[in-house]
Short mmCIF file of C-alpha atoms and ligand atoms in Angstrom, two decimals:
data_model
loop_
_atom_site.label_atom_id
_atom_site.label_comp_id
_atom_site.label_asym_id
_atom_site.label_seq_id
_atom_site.Cartn_x
_atom_site.Cartn_y
_atom_site.Cartn_z
CA MET A 1 0.00 0.01 0.01
CA THR A 2 1.18 3.54 -0.77
CA THR A 3 1.95 5.64 2.31
CA ASP A 4 1.51 8.92 0.46
CA LYS A 5 -2.30 8.57 0.51
CA GLY A 6 -4.09 10.88 -1.92
CA LEU A 7 -7.50 10.83 -0.15
CA ALA A 8 -6.81 10.69 3.60
CA GLY A 9 -9.54 9.00 5.62
CA GLN A 10 -11.16 7.49 2.56
CA GLN A 11 -8.80 4.62 2.08
CA ASP A 12 -11.10 1.76 2.11
CA THR A 13 -13.81 2.84 -0.24
CA SER A 14 -15.40 -0.01 -1.98
CA LEU A 15 -13.86 -2.23 -4.53
CA ASN A 16 -16.78 -4.56 -3.88
CA MET A 17 -19.49 -4.45 -6.48
CA PRO A 18 -22.71 -4.11 -4.46
CA GLY A 19 -25.49 -6.59 -5.28
CA GLN A 20 -27.06 -4.49 -7.96
CA GLU A 21 -29.90 -6.05 -9.80
CA GLU A 22 -30.32 -3.34 -12.39
CA SER A 23 -28.24 -0.39 -13.51
CA ALA A 24 -28.64 2.91 -11.64
CA TYR A 25 -29.94 4.52 -14.93
CA ASP A 26 -32.64 1.78 -15.29
CA MET A 27 -33.71 2.58 -11.71
CA ALA A 28 -33.81 6.31 -12.37
CA LEU A 29 -35.80 5.82 -15.61
CA GLN A 30 -38.29 3.44 -13.88
CA GLN A 31 -38.78 5.91 -11.05
CA PHE A 32 -39.26 8.72 -13.60
CA ASP A 33 -41.65 6.82 -15.82
CA GLU A 34 -43.89 5.96 -12.84
CA ALA A 35 -43.95 9.60 -11.71
CA ALA A 36 -44.57 10.94 -15.24
CA GLU A 37 -47.60 8.59 -15.52
CA VAL A 38 -49.01 9.84 -12.25
CA LEU A 39 -48.41 13.45 -13.33
CA GLY A 40 -49.98 12.72 -16.78
CA LEU A 41 -46.98 14.32 -18.47
CA ASN A 42 -47.17 15.22 -22.10
CA GLN A 43 -45.26 12.45 -23.98
CA GLY A 44 -42.92 14.88 -25.64
CA VAL A 45 -41.98 16.48 -22.31
CA ALA A 46 -41.51 13.04 -20.75
CA GLU A 47 -39.19 11.99 -23.60
CA TYR A 48 -37.28 15.23 -23.15
CA LEU A 49 -36.78 14.64 -19.38
CA ARG A 50 -35.85 10.93 -19.89
CA ARG A 51 -32.66 11.93 -21.75
CA PRO A 52 -29.67 13.90 -20.56
CA GLN A 53 -29.24 17.19 -22.31
CA ARG A 54 -25.46 16.86 -22.74
CA GLU A 55 -22.96 14.00 -22.23
CA LEU A 56 -19.26 14.32 -22.50
CA THR A 57 -16.87 11.33 -22.47
CA VAL A 58 -13.15 12.10 -22.13
CA ASN A 59 -10.28 9.66 -22.58
CA PHE A 60 -7.14 11.14 -21.31
CA PRO A 61 -3.55 10.19 -20.42
CA VAL A 62 -1.90 10.61 -17.04
CA ARG A 63 1.80 10.16 -16.39
CA MET A 64 2.16 7.88 -13.42
CA ASP A 65 4.96 8.20 -10.83
CA SER A 66 6.74 5.23 -12.53
CA GLY A 67 7.00 7.32 -15.73
CA ASP A 68 4.41 5.14 -17.52
CA ILE A 69 1.49 6.75 -19.29
CA ARG A 70 -1.81 5.32 -18.36
CA MET A 71 -5.19 6.08 -20.07
CA PHE A 72 -8.34 6.96 -18.09
CA THR A 73 -11.99 7.56 -19.01
CA GLY A 74 -14.20 10.17 -17.45
CA TYR A 75 -17.56 11.71 -17.96
CA ARG A 76 -19.63 14.84 -17.31
CA VAL A 77 -23.35 14.65 -17.92
CA GLN A 78 -25.78 17.52 -17.69
CA HIS A 79 -29.30 16.14 -17.40
CA ASN A 80 -31.44 19.29 -17.47
CA LEU A 81 -30.83 23.00 -17.20
CA ALA A 82 -34.35 24.38 -17.09
CA ARG A 83 -34.18 25.62 -13.49
CA GLY A 84 -30.57 26.98 -13.62
CA PRO A 85 -26.87 26.08 -14.03
CA ALA A 86 -25.95 22.45 -13.84
CA LYS A 87 -24.88 21.19 -10.39
CA GLY A 88 -23.50 17.85 -9.31
CA GLY A 89 -20.56 16.01 -7.80
CA ILE A 90 -17.58 14.22 -9.26
CA ARG A 91 -17.02 10.56 -8.31
CA TYR A 92 -13.85 8.53 -8.56
CA HIS A 93 -14.64 4.78 -8.50
CA PRO A 94 -13.94 1.71 -10.56
CA ARG A 95 -17.69 1.25 -11.06
CA VAL A 96 -18.19 4.71 -12.66
CA SER A 97 -19.82 4.34 -16.07
CA LEU A 98 -21.72 6.63 -18.40
CA ASP A 99 -25.03 4.95 -17.35
CA GLU A 100 -24.21 5.50 -13.63
CA VAL A 101 -23.31 9.19 -14.25
CA ARG A 102 -26.52 9.69 -16.30
CA ALA A 103 -28.65 8.31 -13.37
CA LEU A 104 -26.80 10.48 -10.78
CA ALA A 105 -27.30 13.52 -13.02
CA MET A 106 -31.05 12.89 -13.38
CA TRP A 107 -31.41 12.44 -9.64
CA MET A 108 -29.55 15.77 -9.12
CA THR A 109 -32.16 17.54 -11.35
CA TRP A 110 -35.03 16.30 -9.12
CA LYS A 111 -33.03 16.88 -5.90
CA CYS A 112 -32.38 20.54 -6.67
CA ALA A 113 -35.99 21.04 -7.57
CA VAL A 114 -37.25 19.32 -4.43
CA SER A 115 -35.16 21.64 -2.22
CA ASN A 116 -36.10 24.50 -4.59
CA ILE A 117 -32.64 25.77 -5.24
CA PRO A 118 -32.10 27.31 -8.71
CA TYR A 119 -30.03 24.60 -10.34
CA GLY A 120 -30.31 21.93 -12.94
CA GLY A 121 -28.71 18.55 -12.51
CA ALA A 122 -25.34 17.15 -13.54
CA LYS A 123 -22.77 14.56 -12.47
CA GLY A 124 -19.28 13.55 -13.33
CA GLY A 125 -16.93 10.78 -12.69
CA VAL A 126 -13.74 9.00 -13.62
CA SER A 127 -13.65 5.18 -13.76
CA PHE A 128 -10.64 4.09 -11.73
CA ASP A 129 -9.56 2.88 -8.26
CA PRO A 130 -7.99 5.78 -6.44
CA LYS A 131 -6.85 3.57 -3.55
CA PRO A 132 -3.39 2.63 -4.89
CA MET A 133 -2.61 6.02 -6.41
CA SER A 134 -0.24 8.59 -4.85
CA GLN A 135 -1.24 12.23 -4.08
CA ASN A 136 0.82 13.38 -7.09
CA GLU A 137 -0.87 10.92 -9.46
CA LEU A 138 -4.28 11.95 -8.15
CA GLU A 139 -3.53 15.62 -8.67
CA ARG A 140 -2.26 15.04 -12.27
CA LEU A 141 -5.36 12.89 -13.01
CA THR A 142 -7.70 15.49 -11.53
CA ARG A 143 -6.09 18.46 -13.34
CA ARG A 144 -6.22 16.61 -16.73
CA TYR A 145 -9.82 15.54 -16.22
CA ALA A 146 -10.79 19.09 -15.16
CA SER A 147 -9.01 20.45 -18.23
CA ASP A 148 -10.88 18.08 -20.52
CA ILE A 149 -14.30 18.82 -19.04
CA SER A 150 -13.58 22.56 -18.88
CA VAL A 151 -15.55 22.91 -22.17
CA LEU A 152 -18.67 22.30 -20.05
CA ILE A 153 -18.01 23.59 -16.57
CA GLY A 154 -17.97 27.18 -15.28
CA PRO A 155 -19.49 29.20 -12.38
CA GLU A 156 -22.62 30.21 -14.47
CA ARG A 157 -22.80 26.94 -16.40
CA ASP A 158 -21.96 23.79 -14.48
CA ILE A 159 -20.52 23.61 -10.96
CA PRO A 160 -18.90 20.33 -9.78
CA ALA A 161 -18.72 19.31 -6.04
CA PRO A 162 -17.30 16.33 -4.08
CA ASP A 163 -18.83 12.85 -4.20
CA VAL A 164 -17.51 9.39 -3.58
CA ASN A 165 -13.68 9.50 -3.21
CA THR A 166 -13.34 13.12 -4.04
CA ASN A 167 -12.91 15.83 -1.39
CA PRO A 168 -12.08 19.51 -0.88
CA GLN A 169 -8.47 19.01 -2.00
CA VAL A 170 -9.74 17.53 -5.32
CA MET A 171 -12.09 20.57 -5.73
CA ALA A 172 -9.07 22.94 -5.04
CA TRP A 173 -7.18 21.29 -7.94
CA ILE A 174 -10.15 21.62 -10.25
CA MET A 175 -10.57 25.27 -9.36
CA ASP A 176 -6.90 25.97 -9.75
CA THR A 177 -6.78 24.26 -13.18
CA TYR A 178 -9.85 26.18 -14.45
CA SER A 179 -8.45 29.42 -13.07
CA MET A 180 -5.04 28.83 -14.74
CA HIS A 181 -6.83 28.40 -18.13
CA LEU A 182 -8.58 31.71 -17.67
CA GLY A 183 -5.67 33.59 -16.12
CA TYR A 184 -7.59 34.69 -12.96
CA SER A 185 -9.11 32.97 -9.91
CA VAL A 186 -12.62 31.57 -10.40
CA PRO A 187 -13.64 30.09 -7.01
CA GLY A 188 -17.27 29.76 -8.12
CA VAL A 189 -16.42 26.98 -10.60
CA VAL A 190 -16.58 24.41 -7.81
CA THR A 191 -18.23 24.06 -4.36
CA GLY A 192 -17.08 21.91 -1.50
CA LYS A 193 -13.67 23.53 -1.77
CA PRO A 194 -11.48 24.29 1.24
CA VAL A 195 -12.69 27.31 3.30
CA GLU A 196 -9.30 28.97 2.90
CA ILE A 197 -9.92 29.43 -0.83
CA GLY A 198 -13.57 30.40 -0.78
CA GLY A 199 -15.38 27.31 0.49
CA SER A 200 -18.18 27.68 2.95
CA LEU A 201 -18.23 26.86 6.61
CA GLY A 202 -20.69 24.07 7.18
CA ARG A 203 -20.37 22.54 3.72
CA LEU A 204 -18.20 19.54 4.73
CA ASP A 205 -20.74 18.02 7.04
CA ALA A 206 -23.88 19.45 5.31
CA THR A 207 -25.05 16.18 3.71
CA GLY A 208 -24.85 14.31 7.00
CA ARG A 209 -26.49 17.22 8.79
CA GLY A 210 -29.33 17.16 6.29
CA CYS A 211 -29.78 13.37 6.99
CA MET A 212 -29.94 14.16 10.69
CA ILE A 213 -32.50 16.90 10.14
CA VAL A 214 -34.79 14.68 8.11
CA ALA A 215 -34.42 11.79 10.49
CA ALA A 216 -35.47 14.10 13.40
CA LYS A 217 -38.44 15.35 11.47
CA GLU A 218 -39.51 11.89 10.49
CA LEU A 219 -39.40 10.65 14.06
CA ALA A 220 -41.15 13.76 15.30
CA ARG A 221 -43.96 12.99 12.88
CA LYS A 222 -44.51 9.76 14.75
CA GLY A 223 -44.31 11.56 18.15
CA LYS A 224 -40.73 10.25 18.85
CA SER A 225 -37.43 11.93 19.22
CA LEU A 226 -33.80 11.12 18.23
CA ASP A 227 -32.89 10.78 21.89
CA GLY A 228 -32.23 7.13 22.54
CA ALA A 229 -33.09 6.03 18.98
CA THR A 230 -30.95 3.10 17.75
CA VAL A 231 -29.02 3.75 14.45
CA ALA A 232 -27.15 1.56 12.02
CA VAL A 233 -25.03 3.32 9.31
CA GLN A 234 -23.75 1.84 6.08
CA GLY A 235 -20.68 3.73 4.76
CA LEU A 236 -18.41 5.67 7.01
CA GLY A 237 -17.22 8.34 4.54
CA ASN A 238 -18.23 12.02 4.33
CA VAL A 239 -21.97 11.32 4.51
CA GLY A 240 -22.06 8.29 6.77
CA TYR A 241 -19.53 9.71 9.26
CA ASN A 242 -21.13 13.10 9.64
CA ALA A 243 -24.64 11.63 9.79
CA ALA A 244 -23.50 9.23 12.54
CA ARG A 245 -21.63 11.97 14.46
CA LEU A 246 -24.56 14.44 14.27
CA LEU A 247 -27.17 11.78 15.12
CA GLU A 248 -25.00 10.71 18.15
CA ALA A 249 -24.95 14.36 19.26
CA GLN A 250 -28.74 14.35 19.28
CA GLY A 251 -28.70 11.35 21.68
CA CYS A 252 -28.97 8.54 19.13
CA ARG A 253 -27.24 5.27 19.95
CA ILE A 254 -25.12 4.11 17.01
CA ILE A 255 -25.20 0.35 17.21
CA ALA A 256 -23.58 -0.63 13.88
CA VAL A 257 -21.44 0.80 11.07
CA THR A 258 -19.87 -0.74 8.01
CA ASP A 259 -17.79 0.32 5.11
CA SER A 260 -16.71 -1.63 2.00
CA SER A 261 -14.76 -4.16 4.05
CA GLY A 262 -17.48 -4.95 6.64
CA GLY A 263 -17.95 -3.31 9.97
CA CYS A 264 -18.73 -3.56 13.59
CA TYR A 265 -21.55 -3.84 15.99
CA LEU A 266 -22.30 -3.51 19.69
CA ASP A 267 -25.16 -5.31 21.28
CA PRO A 268 -27.26 -2.43 22.66
CA GLY A 269 -28.02 -4.54 25.71
CA ALA A 270 -24.23 -4.96 26.42
CA ALA A 271 -22.93 -1.43 25.78
CA PRO A 272 -24.56 1.92 25.18
CA ALA A 273 -23.21 2.63 21.67
CA LEU A 274 -20.20 2.56 19.34
CA ASP A 275 -17.61 5.36 19.57
CA ILE A 276 -17.81 6.96 16.16
CA GLU A 277 -14.68 9.12 16.53
CA LYS A 278 -12.67 6.06 17.63
CA LEU A 279 -13.90 4.16 14.61
CA ARG A 280 -13.19 7.03 12.32
CA ALA A 281 -9.63 7.43 13.68
CA TRP A 282 -9.13 3.63 13.28
CA LYS A 283 -10.35 3.79 9.63
CA ALA A 284 -8.09 6.87 8.96
CA LYS A 285 -5.08 4.64 9.83
CA GLY A 286 -6.14 2.37 6.99
CA MET A 287 -7.37 -0.27 9.40
CA PRO A 288 -10.48 -2.35 8.68
CA LEU A 289 -13.48 -1.45 10.89
CA VAL A 290 -14.08 -5.15 11.52
CA GLU A 291 -10.77 -5.39 13.33
CA CYS A 292 -11.32 -2.44 15.74
CA PRO A 293 -10.74 -3.69 19.27
CA GLY A 294 -13.66 -4.05 21.60
CA VAL A 295 -16.41 -4.43 18.99
CA ASP A 296 -18.02 -7.42 17.26
CA GLY A 297 -17.48 -7.71 13.51
CA ILE A 298 -20.46 -7.79 11.07
CA THR A 299 -20.93 -8.05 7.35
CA ASN A 300 -22.86 -5.56 5.23
CA ASP A 301 -25.67 -8.02 4.87
CA GLU A 302 -25.95 -8.25 8.62
CA LEU A 303 -25.96 -4.55 8.99
CA LEU A 304 -28.79 -4.19 6.49
CA ALA A 305 -30.77 -6.69 8.51
CA MET A 306 -30.06 -5.07 11.89
CA PRO A 307 -33.09 -4.28 14.03
CA CYS A 308 -32.85 -0.49 14.65
CA ASP A 309 -34.99 2.68 14.63
CA ILE A 310 -33.00 4.27 11.81
CA LEU A 311 -30.85 2.73 9.11
CA VAL A 312 -28.71 5.31 7.24
CA LEU A 313 -27.59 4.15 3.90
CA ALA A 314 -24.47 6.24 2.95
CA ALA A 315 -22.45 4.04 0.53
CA LEU A 316 -23.49 3.35 -3.05
CA GLU A 317 -26.39 2.45 -5.30
CA GLY A 318 -28.26 -0.90 -5.36
CA GLN A 319 -27.64 -1.98 -1.72
CA ILE A 320 -31.20 -3.10 -0.85
CA THR A 321 -32.69 -5.17 -3.74
CA PRO A 322 -35.57 -7.65 -3.94
CA LYS A 323 -33.11 -10.25 -2.74
CA ASN A 324 -32.37 -8.77 0.72
CA ALA A 325 -35.29 -6.31 1.23
CA ALA A 326 -37.39 -8.74 3.25
CA ALA A 327 -34.49 -9.10 5.82
CA VAL A 328 -34.62 -5.39 6.66
CA ARG A 329 -35.64 -4.75 10.31
CA ALA A 330 -35.21 -0.96 10.48
CA VAL A 331 -38.30 1.18 11.16
CA THR A 332 -37.07 4.04 9.10
CA ILE A 333 -34.42 4.24 6.36
CA VAL A 334 -32.68 7.46 5.55
CA GLU A 335 -30.96 7.48 2.07
CA GLY A 336 -27.78 9.44 2.57
CA ALA A 337 -26.52 7.77 -0.62
CA ASN A 338 -27.98 8.10 -4.07
CA GLY A 339 -30.11 5.25 -5.28
CA PRO A 340 -29.31 2.67 -2.51
CA ILE A 341 -32.69 0.95 -2.79
CA THR A 342 -33.88 -0.44 -6.10
CA PRO A 343 -37.51 0.06 -7.24
CA GLY A 344 -38.24 -3.63 -6.72
CA ALA A 345 -37.03 -3.43 -3.06
CA ASP A 346 -38.93 -0.18 -2.59
CA ALA A 347 -42.18 -1.97 -3.22
CA ILE A 348 -41.25 -4.73 -0.73
CA LEU A 349 -40.33 -2.18 1.98
CA GLU A 350 -43.52 -0.26 1.38
CA ASP A 351 -45.57 -3.53 1.94
CA MET A 352 -43.52 -4.15 5.17
CA GLY A 353 -44.33 -0.67 6.43
CA VAL A 354 -40.68 0.53 6.45
CA GLN A 355 -40.61 4.31 6.05
CA VAL A 356 -37.98 5.41 3.49
CA VAL A 357 -36.90 8.99 3.47
CA PRO A 358 -35.69 9.19 -0.16
CA ASP A 359 -32.31 10.29 -1.44
CA ILE A 360 -33.50 13.29 -3.37
CA LEU A 361 -34.79 14.66 -0.13
CA ALA A 362 -32.58 13.12 2.52
CA ASN A 363 -29.16 13.86 1.11
CA ALA A 364 -29.97 17.25 -0.38
CA GLY A 365 -28.11 19.01 2.47
CA GLY A 366 -24.85 18.84 0.48
CA VAL A 367 -26.19 20.59 -2.65
CA VAL A 368 -28.15 23.11 -0.57
CA ALA A 369 -24.93 24.09 1.28
CA SER A 370 -23.10 24.04 -2.07
CA TYR A 371 -25.65 26.58 -3.27
CA PHE A 372 -24.92 28.70 -0.18
CA GLU A 373 -21.20 28.49 -0.98
CA TRP A 374 -21.84 29.58 -4.58
CA VAL A 375 -24.04 32.44 -3.45
CA GLN A 376 -21.35 33.66 -0.95
CA GLY A 377 -18.74 33.38 -3.70
CA LEU A 378 -20.79 35.38 -6.19
CA GLN A 379 -21.39 38.04 -3.58
CA HIS A 380 -17.76 37.96 -2.20
CA ASP A 381 -19.41 37.37 1.15
CA PHE A 382 -18.62 34.94 3.97
CA TRP A 383 -21.33 33.65 6.26
CA GLU A 384 -20.86 32.44 9.82
CA ARG A 385 -21.24 28.62 10.34
CA GLN A 386 -24.36 29.27 12.37
CA GLU A 387 -25.96 31.16 9.53
CA VAL A 388 -25.19 28.36 7.08
CA GLU A 389 -26.66 25.70 9.48
CA GLN A 390 -29.75 27.73 10.22
CA ARG A 391 -30.47 28.27 6.56
CA LEU A 392 -29.76 24.65 5.82
CA GLU A 393 -32.29 23.54 8.50
CA LYS A 394 -34.83 25.91 7.05
CA VAL A 395 -34.52 24.64 3.48
CA MET A 396 -34.37 21.01 4.47
CA SER A 397 -37.40 21.37 6.74
CA ARG A 398 -39.39 23.14 4.13
CA ALA A 399 -38.61 20.40 1.55
CA PHE A 400 -39.46 17.68 4.08
CA GLU A 401 -42.78 19.22 4.93
CA GLN A 402 -43.73 19.76 1.29
CA VAL A 403 -42.86 16.14 0.45
CA VAL A 404 -44.80 14.79 3.50
CA ALA A 405 -47.81 16.99 2.60
CA MET A 406 -47.87 15.60 -1.04
CA ALA A 407 -47.42 12.04 0.28
CA GLN A 408 -50.38 12.39 2.61
CA GLU A 409 -52.55 14.15 0.12
CA LYS A 410 -51.95 11.57 -2.64
CA ARG A 411 -51.54 8.57 -0.29
CA ILE A 412 -48.22 7.72 -1.80
CA THR A 413 -44.67 6.97 -0.49
CA MET A 414 -42.34 9.78 0.29
CA ARG A 415 -40.12 8.73 -2.65
CA LYS A 416 -43.03 9.03 -5.08
CA ALA A 417 -44.10 12.37 -3.53
CA ALA A 418 -40.57 13.77 -3.71
CA LEU A 419 -40.27 12.74 -7.42
CA LEU A 420 -43.70 14.28 -8.20
CA LEU A 421 -42.73 17.48 -6.51
CA GLY A 422 -39.30 17.68 -8.15
CA ILE A 423 -40.38 16.68 -11.63
CA SER A 424 -43.40 19.03 -11.61
CA ARG A 425 -41.17 21.93 -10.68
CA VAL A 426 -38.83 21.17 -13.68
CA VAL A 427 -41.90 20.82 -15.96
CA LYS A 428 -43.14 24.18 -14.83
CA ALA A 429 -39.81 25.78 -15.68
CA ILE A 430 -39.90 24.18 -19.06
CA GLU A 431 -43.44 25.41 -19.71
CA LEU A 432 -42.47 28.93 -18.61
CA ARG A 433 -39.32 29.05 -20.71
CA GLY A 434 -40.88 27.31 -23.74
CA ILE A 435 -39.16 25.11 -26.21
CA TYR A 436 -36.45 26.81 -28.13
CA PRO A 437 -36.75 28.07 -30.88
P1 NAD B 501 -17.11 8.68 0.53
O1 NAD B 501 -16.14 8.27 -0.53
O2 NAD B 501 -16.64 9.75 1.43
O3 NAD B 501 -17.54 7.45 1.45
C1 NAD B 501 -18.14 6.29 0.92
C2 NAD B 501 -18.14 5.22 1.99
O4 NAD B 501 -18.93 4.16 1.52
C3 NAD B 501 -16.78 4.72 2.43
O5 NAD B 501 -16.73 4.57 3.86
C4 NAD B 501 -16.77 3.35 1.74
O6 NAD B 501 -15.95 2.41 2.49
C5 NAD B 501 -18.24 2.95 1.90
N1 NAD B 501 -18.70 1.85 1.04
C6 NAD B 501 -18.44 1.76 -0.28
N2 NAD B 501 -19.01 0.61 -0.73
C7 NAD B 501 -19.60 0.03 0.33
C8 NAD B 501 -20.37 -1.15 0.48
N3 NAD B 501 -20.62 -1.97 -0.50
N4 NAD B 501 -20.88 -1.40 1.75
C9 NAD B 501 -20.58 -0.51 2.71
N5 NAD B 501 -19.95 0.59 2.64
C10 NAD B 501 -19.39 0.84 1.43
O7 NAD B 501 -18.46 9.14 -0.21
P2 NAD B 501 -19.57 10.06 0.27
O8 NAD B 501 -19.31 11.44 -0.23
O9 NAD B 501 -19.81 9.90 1.67
O10 NAD B 501 -20.79 9.57 -0.55
C11 NAD B 501 -21.56 8.38 -0.10
C12 NAD B 501 -22.93 8.45 -0.91
O11 NAD B 501 -23.60 9.64 -0.57
C13 NAD B 501 -22.82 8.36 -2.41
O12 NAD B 501 -23.96 7.69 -2.88
C14 NAD B 501 -22.90 9.82 -2.83
O13 NAD B 501 -23.35 10.01 -4.13
C15 NAD B 501 -23.90 10.32 -1.79
N6 NAD B 501 -23.94 11.74 -1.58
C16 NAD B 501 -22.80 12.45 -1.22
C17 NAD B 501 -22.83 13.78 -1.01
C18 NAD B 501 -21.64 14.54 -0.50
O14 NAD B 501 -21.80 15.78 -0.21
N7 NAD B 501 -20.44 13.96 -0.40
C19 NAD B 501 -24.04 14.45 -1.24
C20 NAD B 501 -25.15 13.80 -1.54
C21 NAD B 501 -25.12 12.42 -1.75
#
């Protein structure tokens, strides 16, 4: 293993292929088609929204530390721009494909619309395993990818942000590369960048914070509180770690966590809860969670079947499928990840009475705080952390209440309600703008 780790604290991101039954894009299209039918969408508009507006594939060389030249393939997809500039993260993972990026871009369109921030949806990614790469190799890869997608990105056009295996340092390299091309600093070309170069306080943990906010609101709806609630978390990266930490701060008992190599568990009868900071520090040393002293090891399958009040899914797509859905024992699932439950599994969970707070609502905290970062950048302003957190709470709460109101009115799941809300807002923008020319 290289000691000069490029992405500190994210060393054991998955090389496992999750048990996906269908591609993420199939899932996104199936969800869209069902919502389009309920909305009675005009067939032409539905066809328009099924397809990404722009797709860019880039094949590019990177000089490795050994002196060898290696080719990489990356993508940037803009799904729809009716509500504003394109917005969406950049993922580094061996499983990245054009279809996966298309799905993630489509979900970004609906997510921005559900939280009512003025963006369209986009996503990017490079298909490779960042684990064995040095910091220098990652920097050269990032700069070359940024250079190749610079024909699409820009502060008024398409604004990338971190996603799986990318972080503020990667955003800093993208911002610098774009700025070097133009000859002046353009901080607004990315969000999720370090605070020292124009990032926003409160952005780093915003997705996890949003998960905590919706979890609290969902429990409150049932007359319960987070205090004493038992929580299992899949994925201990940016989203999973911050969700766990913030839920713990609200009095939740974290009873199980996993990452790509498995995880650990504490019998709630035997000990109060897992120590998230200790686990995070263990993981940051490159150690597998399953080997952390003083805890019992579990597999991802066992985590997904853990009896708990809240299951936070914060890893990758396709984790709960028709094959394992019936084993779920959680009362509520919060989708920190994008697309972790397939449509087939969704139907099973609905029959079982498991409440799912869907991705396009639950993990919107990141893009909402990214919007705040972008607004601060455009205004050359800098907000206090408390202001960012208060505004985030307000936007997340409003979106949650609107989704719940729609779900109750139409007697549908929160996922269907969120999709109806998001898609109908995009359709309204298309109607108002008209079809060019
Ligand atoms: P990350 O790279 O920081 O962490 C991913 C984590 O998932 C790692 O701990 C990794 O070990 C774990 N993992 C991977 N495969 C797994 C598996 N099969 N089982 C269990 N754990 C597994 O990534 P992140 O930024 O936290 O993103 C996680 C998810 O949240 C993704 O779906 C991403 O699209 C979504 N998301 C992220 C943000 C953000 O702001 N970073 C915003 C919205 C949504």
